[in-house]
Amino acid sequence: MYVYNEDGVTGADDYLVLPITLKGGKKYEVTVNAAQWNYPEKFEVVAGSEPTAAGLATTVIGKTIPKNEPADYTGFFTPEADGIYYIAIHATSPADQYILSILKTTVTFTAPSLSIGGDELTGNVTIGILRDGELIKNLENVVPGSEQTFTDEVPAVGSYRYRLTASNAAGKGRVTAEVTVKVTMPVDVPYVVDFSDFDALDNLSVIDNNADGRTWEYDPTSEVAKYCYDMDNTGDDYLVSQPLNLTAGSKYVVSLNAASFSESCVERFEVAAPANYRLR
């Protein structure tokens, strides 16, 4: 939900950003369910390879004035290469409006076409969709290899983990790898992350860039976010803040408190920002 600025002068220019891993050359359908509250709100959906206004340069859904009743709005996005992309809902309402509500997220996938043994599936299958380990929907009579879309009405801002499973008369297949979708909101500075409880990670994004399964996690004993090494792979994992509202030309201080868990092990880290920002 976006709430207007009460000064009656400042128009909306705020992004709700979702990081997601996509395949290059594949066409993805993006659907949002939106509504206004009796005032002419406006939004667009944009995409790009960086979670910045400049980096979100591809229009997926053009500027739209939603109805008072919730309705779906759909566009398409085809990334050029495999990688992590950012899809954002950009509130662009004029000044002195009221509330713009975004109510759902959409999951798009390709149904399996082969059995566990590698044989072609000849009959339709049932696809189970799990959110945070709980089955929330069964799609029946799905044609093998077909493109499928499911819209999930998430209860609140937060991080949601999705997995899929397929079954037919012969039995149930393996559960897919987990995909995390994070619904978050831009925040103002000063911005402080306190790891005194597990909920701190809910508003952060974790990127396991080398896909080795060892990445950032919460340690309740020490009340910290920690990265544990992998025996075979060099660390290449990101702990990403919420989107921040920053002013062009202003100098911001970024600080953190860090430590190695053992004097015998040499750990390394860096703090990074999008390419159009400078860190000193």
Coordinates of C-alpha atoms in Angstrom, one line a residue:
M1 CA 0.0 0.0 0.0
Y2 CA 1.3 3.5 -0.9
V3 CA -0.1 6.4 1.1
Y4 CA 0.1 10.0 -0.3
N5 CA 2.3 12.8 1.0
E6 CA 0.2 15.1 3.1
D7 CA 1.9 18.3 2.0
G8 CA -0.4 18.4 -1.0
V9 CA 2.5 19.3 -3.3
T10 CA 4.7 16.2 -3.6
G11 CA 3.6 13.6 -6.2
A12 CA 4.3 9.9 -5.8
D13 CA 7.7 8.6 -7.0
D14 CA 8.2 5.4 -5.0
Y15 CA 9.2 1.9 -5.9
L16 CA 8.2 -1.5 -4.4
V17 CA 11.0 -3.8 -5.7
L18 CA 11.0 -7.6 -6.0
P19 CA 14.3 -9.4 -6.7
I20 CA 13.9 -12.6 -8.7
T21 CA 16.1 -15.0 -10.7
L22 CA 15.2 -15.3 -14.4
K23 CA 16.3 -17.1 -17.5
G24 CA 17.6 -15.1 -20.5
G25 CA 15.4 -15.1 -23.6
K26 CA 12.4 -16.5 -21.7
K27 CA 9.2 -14.4 -21.8
Y28 CA 7.7 -13.9 -18.3
E29 CA 4.1 -12.7 -17.6
V30 CA 3.9 -10.1 -14.7
T31 CA 0.5 -9.5 -13.1
V32 CA -0.4 -7.2 -10.3
N33 CA -3.7 -6.8 -8.6
A34 CA -4.3 -3.1 -7.7
A35 CA -7.0 -0.7 -6.6
Q36 CA -7.3 3.0 -5.7
W37 CA -9.4 4.5 -2.9
N38 CA -11.7 7.0 -4.7
Y39 CA -8.8 9.2 -5.9
P40 CA -7.1 8.9 -9.3
E41 CA -3.9 7.0 -8.4
K42 CA -1.4 6.0 -11.0
F43 CA 1.3 3.3 -11.2
E44 CA 3.5 1.5 -13.7
V45 CA 5.6 -1.8 -13.5
V46 CA 9.2 -1.6 -14.5
A47 CA 12.1 -4.0 -14.6
G48 CA 15.9 -4.0 -14.8
S49 CA 19.2 -5.5 -13.6
E50 CA 19.6 -3.0 -10.7
P51 CA 17.2 -2.0 -7.9
T52 CA 17.5 1.7 -8.7
A53 CA 15.3 4.2 -10.5
A54 CA 17.9 4.4 -13.3
G55 CA 18.4 0.7 -13.4
L56 CA 14.7 -0.1 -13.7
A57 CA 14.5 1.1 -17.3
T58 CA 12.3 -1.5 -19.0
T59 CA 8.5 -0.8 -18.9
V60 CA 6.5 -3.9 -18.2
I61 CA 3.1 -2.3 -17.6
G62 CA 2.7 1.3 -18.7
K63 CA 1.3 4.0 -16.5
T64 CA -2.1 2.9 -15.4
I65 CA -4.9 4.4 -13.3
P66 CA -6.5 1.5 -11.4
K67 CA -10.2 1.1 -10.6
N68 CA -11.7 1.4 -7.2
E69 CA -12.4 -2.3 -7.2
P70 CA -9.3 -4.6 -7.2
A71 CA -8.4 -5.8 -10.7
D72 CA -5.5 -7.5 -12.4
Y73 CA -3.1 -5.6 -14.7
T74 CA -0.7 -7.7 -16.9
G75 CA 2.5 -7.1 -18.9
F76 CA 5.4 -9.1 -20.2
F77 CA 9.2 -9.0 -19.6
T78 CA 12.0 -10.9 -21.5
P79 CA 15.4 -10.7 -19.9
E80 CA 18.5 -10.7 -22.2
A81 CA 20.5 -13.1 -20.1
D82 CA 20.3 -15.4 -17.0
G83 CA 20.6 -13.6 -13.7
I84 CA 19.0 -11.7 -10.9
Y85 CA 16.5 -9.1 -12.0
Y86 CA 14.3 -6.6 -10.2
I87 CA 10.7 -6.0 -11.0
A88 CA 9.2 -2.9 -9.4
I89 CA 5.8 -1.4 -8.9
H90 CA 6.3 2.4 -9.3
A91 CA 3.8 4.6 -7.7
T92 CA 3.4 7.8 -9.9
S93 CA 0.2 9.4 -8.6
P94 CA 0.0 13.2 -8.7
A95 CA 0.1 15.2 -5.5
D96 CA -2.7 15.3 -3.0
Q97 CA -4.2 11.8 -3.7
Y98 CA -4.9 9.1 -1.2
I99 CA -4.0 5.3 -1.2
L100 CA -2.8 2.9 -3.9
S101 CA -3.1 -0.8 -2.9
I102 CA -1.2 -3.7 -4.4
L103 CA -2.9 -6.9 -3.2
K104 CA -1.3 -10.0 -4.9
T105 CA 1.9 -11.6 -6.3
T106 CA 2.0 -13.9 -9.3
V107 CA 4.1 -17.0 -9.9
T108 CA 4.8 -18.2 -13.5
F109 CA 6.3 -21.5 -14.4
T110 CA 6.6 -24.2 -17.0
A111 CA 4.9 -27.5 -16.2
P112 CA 7.2 -30.6 -16.3
S113 CA 7.3 -32.6 -19.5
L114 CA 9.4 -35.6 -18.4
S115 CA 9.1 -38.2 -15.6
I116 CA 11.8 -38.7 -12.9
G117 CA 13.1 -41.5 -15.1
G118 CA 13.4 -39.2 -18.2
D119 CA 10.3 -40.5 -20.1
E120 CA 7.9 -38.1 -21.7
L121 CA 4.7 -37.6 -19.8
T122 CA 1.7 -38.5 -21.8
G123 CA -1.2 -37.5 -19.5
N124 CA -2.1 -34.3 -17.7
V125 CA -0.6 -33.7 -14.3
T126 CA -1.5 -31.9 -11.0
I127 CA 0.8 -29.1 -9.9
G128 CA 0.9 -28.4 -6.2
I129 CA 2.1 -24.9 -5.1
L130 CA 3.7 -24.5 -1.7
R131 CA 4.2 -21.2 0.1
D132 CA 6.5 -21.4 3.1
G133 CA 6.2 -25.2 3.1
E134 CA 2.4 -25.1 3.1
L135 CA 0.3 -26.3 0.2
I136 CA -1.8 -23.3 -0.9
K137 CA -3.1 -24.5 -4.3
N138 CA -3.5 -27.5 -6.6
L139 CA -3.7 -26.8 -10.3
E140 CA -5.5 -29.7 -11.9
N141 CA -5.3 -31.2 -15.5
V142 CA -2.1 -29.3 -16.4
V143 CA -0.7 -30.1 -19.8
P144 CA 2.9 -31.3 -19.6
G145 CA 5.4 -28.6 -20.8
S146 CA 2.7 -25.8 -20.7
E147 CA 3.2 -22.3 -19.3
Q148 CA 1.3 -21.8 -16.1
T149 CA 0.5 -18.7 -13.9
F150 CA -0.7 -18.6 -10.4
T151 CA -1.6 -15.4 -8.5
D152 CA -1.1 -15.5 -4.7
E153 CA -2.8 -13.1 -2.4
V154 CA 0.0 -12.6 0.2
P155 CA -1.2 -11.5 3.6
A156 CA 1.4 -8.8 4.2
V157 CA 4.8 -7.3 3.3
G158 CA 7.5 -9.9 3.9
S159 CA 9.5 -12.8 2.4
Y160 CA 7.7 -15.8 0.8
R161 CA 9.3 -19.1 -0.2
Y162 CA 7.7 -21.0 -3.1
R163 CA 8.1 -24.6 -4.3
L164 CA 6.3 -26.7 -6.8
T165 CA 5.5 -30.4 -7.0
A166 CA 3.9 -32.5 -9.8
S167 CA 1.9 -35.7 -9.6
N168 CA -0.1 -38.0 -11.8
A169 CA -1.7 -41.4 -11.7
A170 CA 1.8 -43.0 -11.5
G171 CA 2.8 -41.1 -8.3
K172 CA 4.3 -37.9 -7.0
G173 CA 7.5 -36.2 -8.4
R174 CA 10.3 -34.4 -6.6
V175 CA 9.7 -31.0 -5.1
T176 CA 11.4 -28.2 -7.0
A177 CA 14.1 -25.9 -5.8
E178 CA 12.9 -23.1 -3.6
V179 CA 12.3 -19.6 -5.0
T180 CA 12.1 -16.7 -2.6
V181 CA 9.9 -13.6 -3.4
K182 CA 10.3 -10.6 -1.1
V183 CA 7.6 -8.0 -0.9
T184 CA 9.1 -4.9 0.8
M185 CA 8.7 -1.1 0.9
P186 CA 11.3 1.7 0.5
V187 CA 12.3 3.2 3.8
D188 CA 13.7 6.6 4.9
V189 CA 17.1 7.2 6.6
P190 CA 18.4 6.9 9.2
Y191 CA 18.1 3.1 8.5
V192 CA 19.2 0.7 11.2
V193 CA 19.0 -3.1 11.2
D194 CA 19.0 -4.6 14.7
F195 CA 19.6 -8.4 14.7
S196 CA 18.1 -8.9 18.2
D197 CA 15.5 -11.2 16.8
F198 CA 14.9 -13.4 13.7
D199 CA 12.4 -11.0 12.2
A200 CA 15.3 -8.7 11.2
L201 CA 16.0 -10.9 8.2
D202 CA 12.4 -10.7 6.9
N203 CA 13.0 -7.3 5.4
L204 CA 16.4 -8.2 3.9
S205 CA 17.2 -10.1 0.7
V206 CA 19.8 -12.9 0.6
I207 CA 21.5 -13.7 -2.7
D208 CA 23.4 -17.0 -2.8
N209 CA 25.4 -15.9 -5.9
N210 CA 27.5 -19.0 -6.2
A211 CA 24.4 -21.3 -5.6
D212 CA 26.3 -23.6 -3.1
G213 CA 23.5 -23.6 -0.5
R214 CA 25.7 -21.9 2.1
T215 CA 24.7 -18.3 2.6
W216 CA 23.6 -15.7 5.1
E217 CA 21.4 -16.8 8.0
Y218 CA 20.3 -15.7 11.5
D219 CA 22.2 -16.9 14.6
P220 CA 19.8 -16.6 17.6
T221 CA 22.6 -17.4 20.1
S222 CA 24.8 -14.5 19.1
E223 CA 21.9 -12.4 17.7
V224 CA 23.8 -11.7 14.4
A225 CA 23.4 -12.3 10.7
K226 CA 26.2 -14.7 9.8
Y227 CA 27.8 -16.3 6.7
C228 CA 29.2 -19.9 7.2
Y229 CA 32.0 -21.0 4.8
D230 CA 31.8 -23.7 2.3
M231 CA 34.6 -26.3 2.1
D232 CA 34.8 -26.0 -1.7
N233 CA 33.6 -22.6 -2.7
T234 CA 34.8 -19.1 -2.0
G235 CA 32.2 -16.9 -0.4
D236 CA 30.0 -14.9 -2.9
D237 CA 26.9 -14.1 -1.0
Y238 CA 25.0 -10.9 -0.6
L239 CA 22.9 -9.6 2.3
V240 CA 20.8 -6.8 0.8
S241 CA 19.1 -4.0 2.6
Q242 CA 15.5 -2.7 2.0
P243 CA 15.3 -0.1 -0.7
L244 CA 16.2 3.3 0.7
N245 CA 14.9 6.7 -0.1
L246 CA 18.0 8.8 -0.7
T247 CA 18.6 12.4 -2.0
A248 CA 20.8 13.0 -5.0
G249 CA 24.1 14.7 -4.1
S250 CA 23.8 14.0 -0.3
K251 CA 26.6 12.2 1.5
Y252 CA 25.5 9.3 3.6
V253 CA 27.5 7.4 6.3
V254 CA 27.3 3.6 6.0
S255 CA 28.6 1.6 9.0
L256 CA 28.4 -1.9 10.3
N257 CA 29.7 -4.0 13.2
A258 CA 31.5 -7.2 12.0
A259 CA 33.8 -9.9 13.4
S260 CA 35.4 -13.2 12.4
F261 CA 34.4 -16.1 14.6
S262 CA 38.0 -17.4 14.7
E263 CA 41.4 -15.8 14.8
S264 CA 42.8 -18.6 12.7
C265 CA 40.4 -18.0 9.8
V266 CA 40.7 -14.9 7.6
E267 CA 37.3 -13.6 6.5
R268 CA 36.7 -10.8 4.0
F269 CA 33.7 -8.7 3.1
E270 CA 32.9 -5.6 1.2
V271 CA 30.0 -3.1 1.2
A272 CA 28.6 -2.5 -2.3
A273 CA 25.9 -0.2 -3.9
P274 CA 24.5 0.1 -7.4
A275 CA 26.9 1.3 -10.0
N276 CA 25.5 4.8 -10.1
Y277 CA 26.3 5.4 -6.4
R278 CA 29.7 6.1 -5.0
L279 CA 31.1 4.5 -1.8
R280 CA 34.2 5.8 -0.1

